[in-house]
Amino acid sequence: MGVLPVPAEVRAILLDIEGTTTPIAFVQETLFPYIKDNVKEYLRAHWEEEECQRDVGLLRKQAQEDSSLDGAVPIPLESGSGEEELERIIQAVVDNVHWQMSLDRKTTALKQLQGHMWRAAYATGHVKGELFEDVVPAIRKWREAGMKVYIYSSGSVEAQKLLFGYSTEGDILELFDGHFDTKIGPKVESESYRRIAASIGCATNNILFLTDVPREANAAEEADTHVAVVIRPGNAGLTDDEKSYYSLISSFTELFLPSST
C-alpha cells in the first residue's frame, strides 16, 4: 500500500470508527456484549428516569414501524397495573434490543439506548475506548498541517464522544472538529455526504473519507468525496475488484499531506 498522497483540495478528513480508528473486535467483543448482558439490569435501575422513558418510547415507535418484519418484537404500552406488567414490558424491550442487535440494525432508537448504557460503563471505568496506535499521532499531525478532522459513524454522537473521551489514550475529544451519526443520513447514501459537507461549510471534494466498508466508500464517491479504504486486522476482506479500484491504506501514517512537504 505505501504512501497515499492526499489531494490538494482536501481541507477535512472524515473518519469512520469501527475498523478504521478502532478495532472491530472492541465493538463486537466488548461494546455490544456489554449491552446484551446488561440491558435488563440497566432498564430496571433507570426505568423511572425521564431519559430512560424517552429511550423506551423511541424503541416502541421503532417496533411499531418494524411490525411487518419477520421476528419483530412489539413493546406494549404501560398501563400501570403492577410489577408483573412492568417486568413483561422490560422483557419486551430486552427482547427487542436483542432482536435488533442480532440483525446488526443501525436504528436511531437502538443507538440512543446503547449510547446511554455505554455512558454509564465508560464513566465507571468498566469500558475504555480502544484505538489503533497510529490514530492519535496521525490526527495530531493532520491538525498541525491545518486539516479539520471529523467523525462519521453509525454509533450515536454521544457514543462516539464517550469512546474518544474515555479512550486508552485518555480524553482526545479536542482532536475532532465535529461528529456525525445516522441522524445526518445513512452512511451508504450519497446524500449524507453532501449534508456533511454543507454542515461543515465546504464542497464534497474538499473532504477525504476513511472507511473500511466499500459500500460507504462508494456512496461517498457518488457525492464527489475523496475516499480511501482502510485495511485493519479483523476487518472484512475485500474483493479483487475492490482492491484494484479503491485507494487502500493500512495505517493513518500512510497518508501524505501536500502541506507536509
PDB file of C-alpha atoms in Angstrom:
ATOM      1  CA  MET A   1       0.000   0.000   0.000  1.00  0.00           C
ATOM      2  CA  GLY A   2       2.761   2.519   0.884  1.00  0.00           C
ATOM      3  CA  VAL A   3       2.164   6.263   0.761  1.00  0.00           C
ATOM      4  CA  LEU A   4      -1.142   7.761  -0.392  1.00  0.00           C
ATOM      5  CA  PRO A   5      -0.965  11.441  -1.398  1.00  0.00           C
ATOM      6  CA  VAL A   6      -3.945  13.471  -0.183  1.00  0.00           C
ATOM      7  CA  PRO A   7      -5.452  15.595  -2.996  1.00  0.00           C
ATOM      8  CA  ALA A   8      -4.516  19.268  -2.690  1.00  0.00           C
ATOM      9  CA  GLU A   9      -8.147  20.427  -2.460  1.00  0.00           C
ATOM     10  CA  VAL A  10      -8.841  18.322   0.673  1.00  0.00           C
ATOM     11  CA  ARG A  11      -9.467  20.504   3.735  1.00  0.00           C
ATOM     12  CA  ALA A  12     -11.159  17.985   6.039  1.00  0.00           C
ATOM     13  CA  ILE A  13     -10.689  14.323   6.904  1.00  0.00           C
ATOM     14  CA  LEU A  14     -13.830  12.391   7.812  1.00  0.00           C
ATOM     15  CA  LEU A  15     -13.257   9.220   9.832  1.00  0.00           C
ATOM     16  CA  ASP A  16     -15.308   6.104  10.358  1.00  0.00           C
ATOM     17  CA  ILE A  17     -14.728   4.423  13.754  1.00  0.00           C
ATOM     18  CA  GLU A  18     -15.240   0.654  13.675  1.00  0.00           C
ATOM     19  CA  GLY A  19     -12.453  -0.950  11.654  1.00  0.00           C
ATOM     20  CA  THR A  20     -10.888   2.465  10.958  1.00  0.00           C
ATOM     21  CA  THR A  21      -9.862   4.202  14.199  1.00  0.00           C
ATOM     22  CA  THR A  22     -10.889   1.319  16.438  1.00  0.00           C
ATOM     23  CA  PRO A  23     -10.580  -2.476  16.173  1.00  0.00           C
ATOM     24  CA  ILE A  24     -13.780  -4.218  15.131  1.00  0.00           C
ATOM     25  CA  ALA A  25     -13.053  -6.665  17.966  1.00  0.00           C
ATOM     26  CA  PHE A  26     -13.532  -3.876  20.538  1.00  0.00           C
ATOM     27  CA  VAL A  27     -17.009  -3.138  19.202  1.00  0.00           C
ATOM     28  CA  GLN A  28     -18.015  -6.762  18.700  1.00  0.00           C
ATOM     29  CA  GLU A  29     -16.388  -8.318  21.741  1.00  0.00           C
ATOM     30  CA  THR A  30     -16.648  -5.511  24.315  1.00  0.00           C
ATOM     31  CA  LEU A  31     -19.259  -2.865  23.490  1.00  0.00           C
ATOM     32  CA  PHE A  32     -22.063  -4.997  22.030  1.00  0.00           C
ATOM     33  CA  PRO A  33     -21.806  -7.851  24.562  1.00  0.00           C
ATOM     34  CA  TYR A  34     -21.958  -5.249  27.345  1.00  0.00           C
ATOM     35  CA  ILE A  35     -25.353  -4.110  26.034  1.00  0.00           C
ATOM     36  CA  LYS A  36     -26.714  -7.650  25.693  1.00  0.00           C
ATOM     37  CA  ASP A  37     -25.523  -8.681  29.138  1.00  0.00           C
ATOM     38  CA  ASN A  38     -26.656  -5.565  30.991  1.00  0.00           C
ATOM     39  CA  VAL A  39     -29.730  -4.142  29.254  1.00  0.00           C
ATOM     40  CA  LYS A  40     -32.279  -5.711  31.618  1.00  0.00           C
ATOM     41  CA  GLU A  41     -30.397  -4.586  34.726  1.00  0.00           C
ATOM     42  CA  TYR A  42     -29.987  -1.092  33.246  1.00  0.00           C
ATOM     43  CA  LEU A  43     -33.705  -0.771  32.439  1.00  0.00           C
ATOM     44  CA  ARG A  44     -34.730  -1.916  35.926  1.00  0.00           C
ATOM     45  CA  ALA A  45     -32.338   0.561  37.565  1.00  0.00           C
ATOM     46  CA  HIS A  46     -33.291   3.570  35.409  1.00  0.00           C
ATOM     47  CA  TRP A  47     -36.906   2.860  34.374  1.00  0.00           C
ATOM     48  CA  GLU A  48     -38.444   5.812  36.249  1.00  0.00           C
ATOM     49  CA  GLU A  49     -35.961   8.310  34.813  1.00  0.00           C
ATOM     50  CA  GLU A  50     -37.110  10.640  32.035  1.00  0.00           C
ATOM     51  CA  GLU A  51     -34.169   9.769  29.791  1.00  0.00           C
ATOM     52  CA  CYS A  52     -34.873   6.039  30.036  1.00  0.00           C
ATOM     53  CA  GLN A  53     -38.546   6.602  29.280  1.00  0.00           C
ATOM     54  CA  ARG A  54     -37.606   8.620  26.180  1.00  0.00           C
ATOM     55  CA  ASP A  55     -35.348   5.764  25.071  1.00  0.00           C
ATOM     56  CA  VAL A  56     -38.127   3.209  25.576  1.00  0.00           C
ATOM     57  CA  GLY A  57     -40.594   5.449  23.755  1.00  0.00           C
ATOM     58  CA  LEU A  58     -38.294   5.671  20.764  1.00  0.00           C
ATOM     59  CA  LEU A  59     -37.797   1.890  20.772  1.00  0.00           C
ATOM     60  CA  ARG A  60     -41.563   1.382  20.981  1.00  0.00           C
ATOM     61  CA  LYS A  61     -42.102   3.678  17.987  1.00  0.00           C
ATOM     62  CA  GLN A  62     -39.424   1.784  16.043  1.00  0.00           C
ATOM     63  CA  ALA A  63     -41.079  -1.513  16.993  1.00  0.00           C
ATOM     64  CA  GLN A  64     -44.359  -0.265  15.510  1.00  0.00           C
ATOM     65  CA  GLU A  65     -42.565   0.609  12.259  1.00  0.00           C
ATOM     66  CA  ASP A  66     -40.950  -2.845  12.284  1.00  0.00           C
ATOM     67  CA  SER A  67     -44.184  -4.732  12.940  1.00  0.00           C
ATOM     68  CA  SER A  68     -44.266  -6.326   9.474  1.00  0.00           C
ATOM     69  CA  LEU A  69     -40.704  -7.661   9.734  1.00  0.00           C
ATOM     70  CA  ASP A  70     -40.018 -11.299  10.469  1.00  0.00           C
ATOM     71  CA  GLY A  71     -39.253 -11.822  14.163  1.00  0.00           C
ATOM     72  CA  ALA A  72     -40.068  -8.238  15.170  1.00  0.00           C
ATOM     73  CA  VAL A  73     -40.732  -7.793  18.894  1.00  0.00           C
ATOM     74  CA  PRO A  74     -43.560  -5.399  19.892  1.00  0.00           C
ATOM     75  CA  ILE A  75     -43.223  -3.284  23.051  1.00  0.00           C
ATOM     76  CA  PRO A  76     -46.601  -2.853  24.803  1.00  0.00           C
ATOM     77  CA  LEU A  77     -47.675   0.367  26.468  1.00  0.00           C
ATOM     78  CA  GLU A  78     -47.567   0.555  30.242  1.00  0.00           C
ATOM     79  CA  SER A  79     -50.979   0.692  31.905  1.00  0.00           C
ATOM     80  CA  GLY A  80     -49.733   0.944  35.481  1.00  0.00           C
ATOM     81  CA  SER A  81     -51.116  -2.403  36.637  1.00  0.00           C
ATOM     82  CA  GLY A  82     -48.239  -3.572  38.773  1.00  0.00           C
ATOM     83  CA  GLU A  83     -44.835  -5.188  38.916  1.00  0.00           C
ATOM     84  CA  GLU A  84     -45.698  -8.195  36.764  1.00  0.00           C
ATOM     85  CA  GLU A  85     -46.745  -5.978  33.885  1.00  0.00           C
ATOM     86  CA  LEU A  86     -43.616  -3.863  34.293  1.00  0.00           C
ATOM     87  CA  GLU A  87     -41.428  -6.968  34.117  1.00  0.00           C
ATOM     88  CA  ARG A  88     -43.227  -8.074  30.929  1.00  0.00           C
ATOM     89  CA  ILE A  89     -42.636  -4.680  29.317  1.00  0.00           C
ATOM     90  CA  ILE A  90     -38.980  -4.605  30.356  1.00  0.00           C
ATOM     91  CA  GLN A  91     -38.547  -8.112  28.962  1.00  0.00           C
ATOM     92  CA  ALA A  92     -40.182  -6.984  25.699  1.00  0.00           C
ATOM     93  CA  VAL A  93     -37.685  -4.098  25.461  1.00  0.00           C
ATOM     94  CA  VAL A  94     -34.806  -6.510  26.171  1.00  0.00           C
ATOM     95  CA  ASP A  95     -36.065  -8.936  23.521  1.00  0.00           C
ATOM     96  CA  ASN A  96     -36.499  -6.086  21.022  1.00  0.00           C
ATOM     97  CA  VAL A  97     -32.962  -4.817  21.650  1.00  0.00           C
ATOM     98  CA  HIS A  98     -31.534  -8.334  21.279  1.00  0.00           C
ATOM     99  CA  TRP A  99     -33.503  -8.849  18.050  1.00  0.00           C
ATOM    100  CA  GLN A 100     -32.301  -5.576  16.532  1.00  0.00           C
ATOM    101  CA  MET A 101     -28.711  -6.316  17.535  1.00  0.00           C
ATOM    102  CA  SER A 102     -28.900  -9.829  16.065  1.00  0.00           C
ATOM    103  CA  LEU A 103     -29.656  -8.193  12.707  1.00  0.00           C
ATOM    104  CA  ASP A 104     -26.933  -5.544  13.193  1.00  0.00           C
ATOM    105  CA  ARG A 105     -29.512  -2.809  12.774  1.00  0.00           C
ATOM    106  CA  LYS A 106     -28.497   0.839  12.951  1.00  0.00           C
ATOM    107  CA  THR A 107     -31.769   2.398  14.097  1.00  0.00           C
ATOM    108  CA  THR A 108     -31.564   5.686  15.993  1.00  0.00           C
ATOM    109  CA  ALA A 109     -33.703   4.183  18.764  1.00  0.00           C
ATOM    110  CA  LEU A 110     -31.280   1.329  19.362  1.00  0.00           C
ATOM    111  CA  LYS A 111     -28.192   3.537  19.103  1.00  0.00           C
ATOM    112  CA  GLN A 112     -29.626   6.034  21.586  1.00  0.00           C
ATOM    113  CA  LEU A 113     -30.204   3.428  24.297  1.00  0.00           C
ATOM    114  CA  GLN A 114     -26.803   1.862  23.642  1.00  0.00           C
ATOM    115  CA  GLY A 115     -25.163   5.278  23.937  1.00  0.00           C
ATOM    116  CA  HIS A 116     -26.740   5.912  27.323  1.00  0.00           C
ATOM    117  CA  MET A 117     -25.722   2.475  28.584  1.00  0.00           C
ATOM    118  CA  TRP A 118     -22.158   2.920  27.373  1.00  0.00           C
ATOM    119  CA  ARG A 119     -22.005   6.333  29.061  1.00  0.00           C
ATOM    120  CA  ALA A 120     -22.531   4.616  32.407  1.00  0.00           C
ATOM    121  CA  ALA A 121     -19.979   1.915  31.544  1.00  0.00           C
ATOM    122  CA  TYR A 122     -17.279   4.399  30.498  1.00  0.00           C
ATOM    123  CA  ALA A 123     -17.903   6.699  33.462  1.00  0.00           C
ATOM    124  CA  THR A 124     -17.474   3.832  35.947  1.00  0.00           C
ATOM    125  CA  GLY A 125     -14.346   2.550  34.207  1.00  0.00           C
ATOM    126  CA  HIS A 126     -15.936  -0.716  33.074  1.00  0.00           C
ATOM    127  CA  VAL A 127     -15.050   0.170  29.459  1.00  0.00           C
ATOM    128  CA  LYS A 128     -12.257   2.169  27.782  1.00  0.00           C
ATOM    129  CA  GLY A 129     -12.326   3.073  24.086  1.00  0.00           C
ATOM    130  CA  GLU A 130      -9.652   1.251  22.104  1.00  0.00           C
ATOM    131  CA  LEU A 131      -7.701   2.917  19.286  1.00  0.00           C
ATOM    132  CA  PHE A 132      -5.119   1.692  16.799  1.00  0.00           C
ATOM    133  CA  GLU A 133      -1.725   3.044  17.847  1.00  0.00           C
ATOM    134  CA  ASP A 134      -1.251   5.128  14.691  1.00  0.00           C
ATOM    135  CA  VAL A 135      -4.500   7.072  15.125  1.00  0.00           C
ATOM    136  CA  VAL A 136      -3.686   9.789  17.664  1.00  0.00           C
ATOM    137  CA  PRO A 137      -0.191  10.710  16.359  1.00  0.00           C
ATOM    138  CA  ALA A 138      -1.530  10.921  12.792  1.00  0.00           C
ATOM    139  CA  ILE A 139      -4.511  13.091  13.716  1.00  0.00           C
ATOM    140  CA  ARG A 140      -2.259  15.450  15.667  1.00  0.00           C
ATOM    141  CA  LYS A 141      -0.029  15.771  12.597  1.00  0.00           C
ATOM    142  CA  TRP A 142      -3.023  16.425  10.326  1.00  0.00           C
ATOM    143  CA  ARG A 143      -4.290  19.162  12.618  1.00  0.00           C
ATOM    144  CA  GLU A 144      -0.855  20.772  12.807  1.00  0.00           C
ATOM    145  CA  ALA A 145      -0.971  20.888   8.989  1.00  0.00           C
ATOM    146  CA  GLY A 146      -4.264  22.804   9.186  1.00  0.00           C
ATOM    147  CA  MET A 147      -6.592  19.905   8.421  1.00  0.00           C
ATOM    148  CA  LYS A 148     -10.037  19.675  10.043  1.00  0.00           C
ATOM    149  CA  VAL A 149     -10.937  16.231  11.389  1.00  0.00           C
ATOM    150  CA  TYR A 150     -14.490  14.883  11.808  1.00  0.00           C
ATOM    151  CA  ILE A 151     -16.087  11.585  12.817  1.00  0.00           C
ATOM    152  CA  TYR A 152     -18.948   9.914  10.926  1.00  0.00           C
ATOM    153  CA  SER A 153     -20.177   6.694  12.497  1.00  0.00           C
ATOM    154  CA  SER A 154     -23.343   4.632  12.746  1.00  0.00           C
ATOM    155  CA  GLY A 155     -22.942   4.870  16.517  1.00  0.00           C
ATOM    156  CA  SER A 156     -24.634   7.892  18.082  1.00  0.00           C
ATOM    157  CA  VAL A 157     -22.669  11.111  18.519  1.00  0.00           C
ATOM    158  CA  GLU A 158     -22.888  10.539  22.264  1.00  0.00           C
ATOM    159  CA  ALA A 159     -21.393   7.045  21.912  1.00  0.00           C
ATOM    160  CA  GLN A 160     -18.614   8.471  19.725  1.00  0.00           C
ATOM    161  CA  LYS A 161     -17.742  11.122  22.302  1.00  0.00           C
ATOM    162  CA  LEU A 162     -17.654   8.510  25.054  1.00  0.00           C
ATOM    163  CA  LEU A 163     -15.269   6.295  23.088  1.00  0.00           C
ATOM    164  CA  PHE A 164     -12.844   9.152  22.440  1.00  0.00           C
ATOM    165  CA  GLY A 165     -13.427  10.862  25.783  1.00  0.00           C
ATOM    166  CA  TYR A 166     -12.654   7.706  27.784  1.00  0.00           C
ATOM    167  CA  SER A 167     -10.085   6.122  25.474  1.00  0.00           C
ATOM    168  CA  THR A 168      -6.935   4.132  26.122  1.00  0.00           C
ATOM    169  CA  GLU A 169      -5.155   7.376  25.106  1.00  0.00           C
ATOM    170  CA  GLY A 170      -7.146   9.460  27.577  1.00  0.00           C
ATOM    171  CA  ASP A 171      -9.605  12.191  26.588  1.00  0.00           C
ATOM    172  CA  ILE A 172      -8.818  13.055  22.954  1.00  0.00           C
ATOM    173  CA  LEU A 173     -12.056  14.843  22.036  1.00  0.00           C
ATOM    174  CA  GLU A 174     -10.071  18.039  21.410  1.00  0.00           C
ATOM    175  CA  LEU A 175      -8.670  16.390  18.261  1.00  0.00           C
ATOM    176  CA  PHE A 176     -12.056  16.460  16.494  1.00  0.00           C
ATOM    177  CA  ASP A 177     -13.868  19.390  14.941  1.00  0.00           C
ATOM    178  CA  GLY A 178     -17.253  17.673  14.903  1.00  0.00           C
ATOM    179  CA  HIS A 179     -19.220  14.429  14.961  1.00  0.00           C
ATOM    180  CA  PHE A 180     -21.909  12.980  12.692  1.00  0.00           C
ATOM    181  CA  ASP A 181     -24.139   9.927  13.082  1.00  0.00           C
ATOM    182  CA  THR A 182     -27.078   8.461  11.164  1.00  0.00           C
ATOM    183  CA  LYS A 183     -29.231  11.491  12.031  1.00  0.00           C
ATOM    184  CA  ILE A 184     -27.446  13.209   9.108  1.00  0.00           C
ATOM    185  CA  GLY A 185     -28.346  10.167   6.957  1.00  0.00           C
ATOM    186  CA  PRO A 186     -27.253   6.555   6.346  1.00  0.00           C
ATOM    187  CA  LYS A 187     -23.586   6.025   5.549  1.00  0.00           C
ATOM    188  CA  VAL A 188     -24.467   4.075   2.393  1.00  0.00           C
ATOM    189  CA  GLU A 189     -26.382   7.010   0.838  1.00  0.00           C
ATOM    190  CA  SER A 190     -24.513   9.672  -1.114  1.00  0.00           C
ATOM    191  CA  GLU A 191     -26.812  12.463   0.085  1.00  0.00           C
ATOM    192  CA  SER A 192     -25.446  12.026   3.610  1.00  0.00           C
ATOM    193  CA  TYR A 193     -22.004  13.164   2.463  1.00  0.00           C
ATOM    194  CA  ARG A 194     -23.482  16.214   0.743  1.00  0.00           C
ATOM    195  CA  ARG A 195     -25.232  17.126   4.003  1.00  0.00           C
ATOM    196  CA  ILE A 196     -21.994  16.727   5.954  1.00  0.00           C
ATOM    197  CA  ALA A 197     -20.145  18.973   3.501  1.00  0.00           C
ATOM    198  CA  ALA A 198     -22.870  21.606   3.786  1.00  0.00           C
ATOM    199  CA  SER A 199     -22.788  21.326   7.576  1.00  0.00           C
ATOM    200  CA  ILE A 200     -19.044  21.952   7.806  1.00  0.00           C
ATOM    201  CA  GLY A 201     -19.113  24.627   5.128  1.00  0.00           C
ATOM    202  CA  CYS A 202     -17.130  23.092   2.299  1.00  0.00           C
ATOM    203  CA  ALA A 203     -17.565  21.268  -1.005  1.00  0.00           C
ATOM    204  CA  THR A 204     -17.742  17.485  -1.015  1.00  0.00           C
ATOM    205  CA  ASN A 205     -14.439  17.297  -2.899  1.00  0.00           C
ATOM    206  CA  ASN A 206     -12.774  19.145  -0.011  1.00  0.00           C
ATOM    207  CA  ILE A 207     -13.325  16.026   2.132  1.00  0.00           C
ATOM    208  CA  LEU A 208     -11.362  12.776   2.363  1.00  0.00           C
ATOM    209  CA  PHE A 209     -13.419   9.952   3.900  1.00  0.00           C
ATOM    210  CA  LEU A 210     -11.652   6.994   5.515  1.00  0.00           C
ATOM    211  CA  THR A 211     -13.726   3.832   5.987  1.00  0.00           C
ATOM    212  CA  ASP A 212     -13.334   0.059   5.946  1.00  0.00           C
ATOM    213  CA  VAL A 213     -16.676  -0.512   4.174  1.00  0.00           C
ATOM    214  CA  PRO A 214     -16.743  -0.391   0.341  1.00  0.00           C
ATOM    215  CA  ARG A 215     -20.480   0.392   0.226  1.00  0.00           C
ATOM    216  CA  GLU A 216     -19.835   3.512   2.302  1.00  0.00           C
ATOM    217  CA  ALA A 217     -16.849   4.400   0.149  1.00  0.00           C
ATOM    218  CA  ASN A 218     -18.995   4.053  -2.952  1.00  0.00           C
ATOM    219  CA  ALA A 219     -21.722   6.305  -1.552  1.00  0.00           C
ATOM    220  CA  ALA A 220     -19.153   8.957  -0.632  1.00  0.00           C
ATOM    221  CA  GLU A 221     -17.587   8.764  -4.103  1.00  0.00           C
ATOM    222  CA  GLU A 222     -21.005   9.271  -5.705  1.00  0.00           C
ATOM    223  CA  ALA A 223     -21.153  12.573  -3.813  1.00  0.00           C
ATOM    224  CA  ASP A 224     -17.717  13.541  -5.229  1.00  0.00           C
ATOM    225  CA  THR A 225     -15.984  12.966  -1.880  1.00  0.00           C
ATOM    226  CA  HIS A 226     -12.422  11.603  -1.885  1.00  0.00           C
ATOM    227  CA  VAL A 227     -12.168   8.139  -0.361  1.00  0.00           C
ATOM    228  CA  ALA A 228      -9.588   5.681   0.968  1.00  0.00           C
ATOM    229  CA  VAL A 229     -10.469   2.222   2.251  1.00  0.00           C
ATOM    230  CA  VAL A 230      -8.712   1.226   5.466  1.00  0.00           C
ATOM    231  CA  ILE A 231      -7.313  -2.295   5.861  1.00  0.00           C
ATOM    232  CA  ARG A 232      -7.088  -3.269   9.538  1.00  0.00           C
ATOM    233  CA  PRO A 233      -6.718  -6.585  11.417  1.00  0.00           C
ATOM    234  CA  GLY A 234     -10.143  -8.194  11.781  1.00  0.00           C
ATOM    235  CA  ASN A 235     -11.805  -6.192   9.004  1.00  0.00           C
ATOM    236  CA  ALA A 236     -13.853  -7.947   6.332  1.00  0.00           C
ATOM    237  CA  GLY A 237     -11.845  -8.905   3.283  1.00  0.00           C
ATOM    238  CA  LEU A 238     -12.095  -7.008   0.016  1.00  0.00           C
ATOM    239  CA  THR A 239     -12.741  -8.496  -3.403  1.00  0.00           C
ATOM    240  CA  ASP A 240     -10.012  -8.290  -6.030  1.00  0.00           C
ATOM    241  CA  ASP A 241     -12.069  -5.659  -7.858  1.00  0.00           C
ATOM    242  CA  GLU A 242     -12.362  -3.564  -4.695  1.00  0.00           C
ATOM    243  CA  LYS A 243      -8.629  -3.872  -4.012  1.00  0.00           C
ATOM    244  CA  SER A 244      -7.788  -2.658  -7.507  1.00  0.00           C
ATOM    245  CA  TYR A 245     -10.414   0.101  -7.577  1.00  0.00           C
ATOM    246  CA  TYR A 246     -10.038   1.853  -4.216  1.00  0.00           C
ATOM    247  CA  SER A 247      -7.081   3.659  -2.703  1.00  0.00           C
ATOM    248  CA  LEU A 248      -6.026   1.499   0.252  1.00  0.00           C
ATOM    249  CA  ILE A 249      -4.182   2.261   3.485  1.00  0.00           C
ATOM    250  CA  SER A 250      -3.346   0.045   6.458  1.00  0.00           C
ATOM    251  CA  SER A 251      -2.281   2.913   8.739  1.00  0.00           C
ATOM    252  CA  PHE A 252      -3.116   6.601   9.012  1.00  0.00           C
ATOM    253  CA  THR A 253       0.631   7.274   8.742  1.00  0.00           C
ATOM    254  CA  GLU A 254       0.421   6.303   5.058  1.00  0.00           C
ATOM    255  CA  LEU A 255      -1.499   9.487   4.206  1.00  0.00           C
ATOM    256  CA  PHE A 256       0.808  12.142   2.782  1.00  0.00           C
ATOM    257  CA  LEU A 257      -0.497  15.700   3.091  1.00  0.00           C
ATOM    258  CA  PRO A 258       0.656  18.262   0.473  1.00  0.00           C
ATOM    259  CA  SER A 259       1.314  20.766   3.269  1.00  0.00           C
ATOM    260  CA  SER A 260       3.732  18.319   4.931  1.00  0.00           C
ATOM    261  CA  THR A 261       6.331  18.806   2.175  1.00  0.00           C
TER     262      THR A 261
END
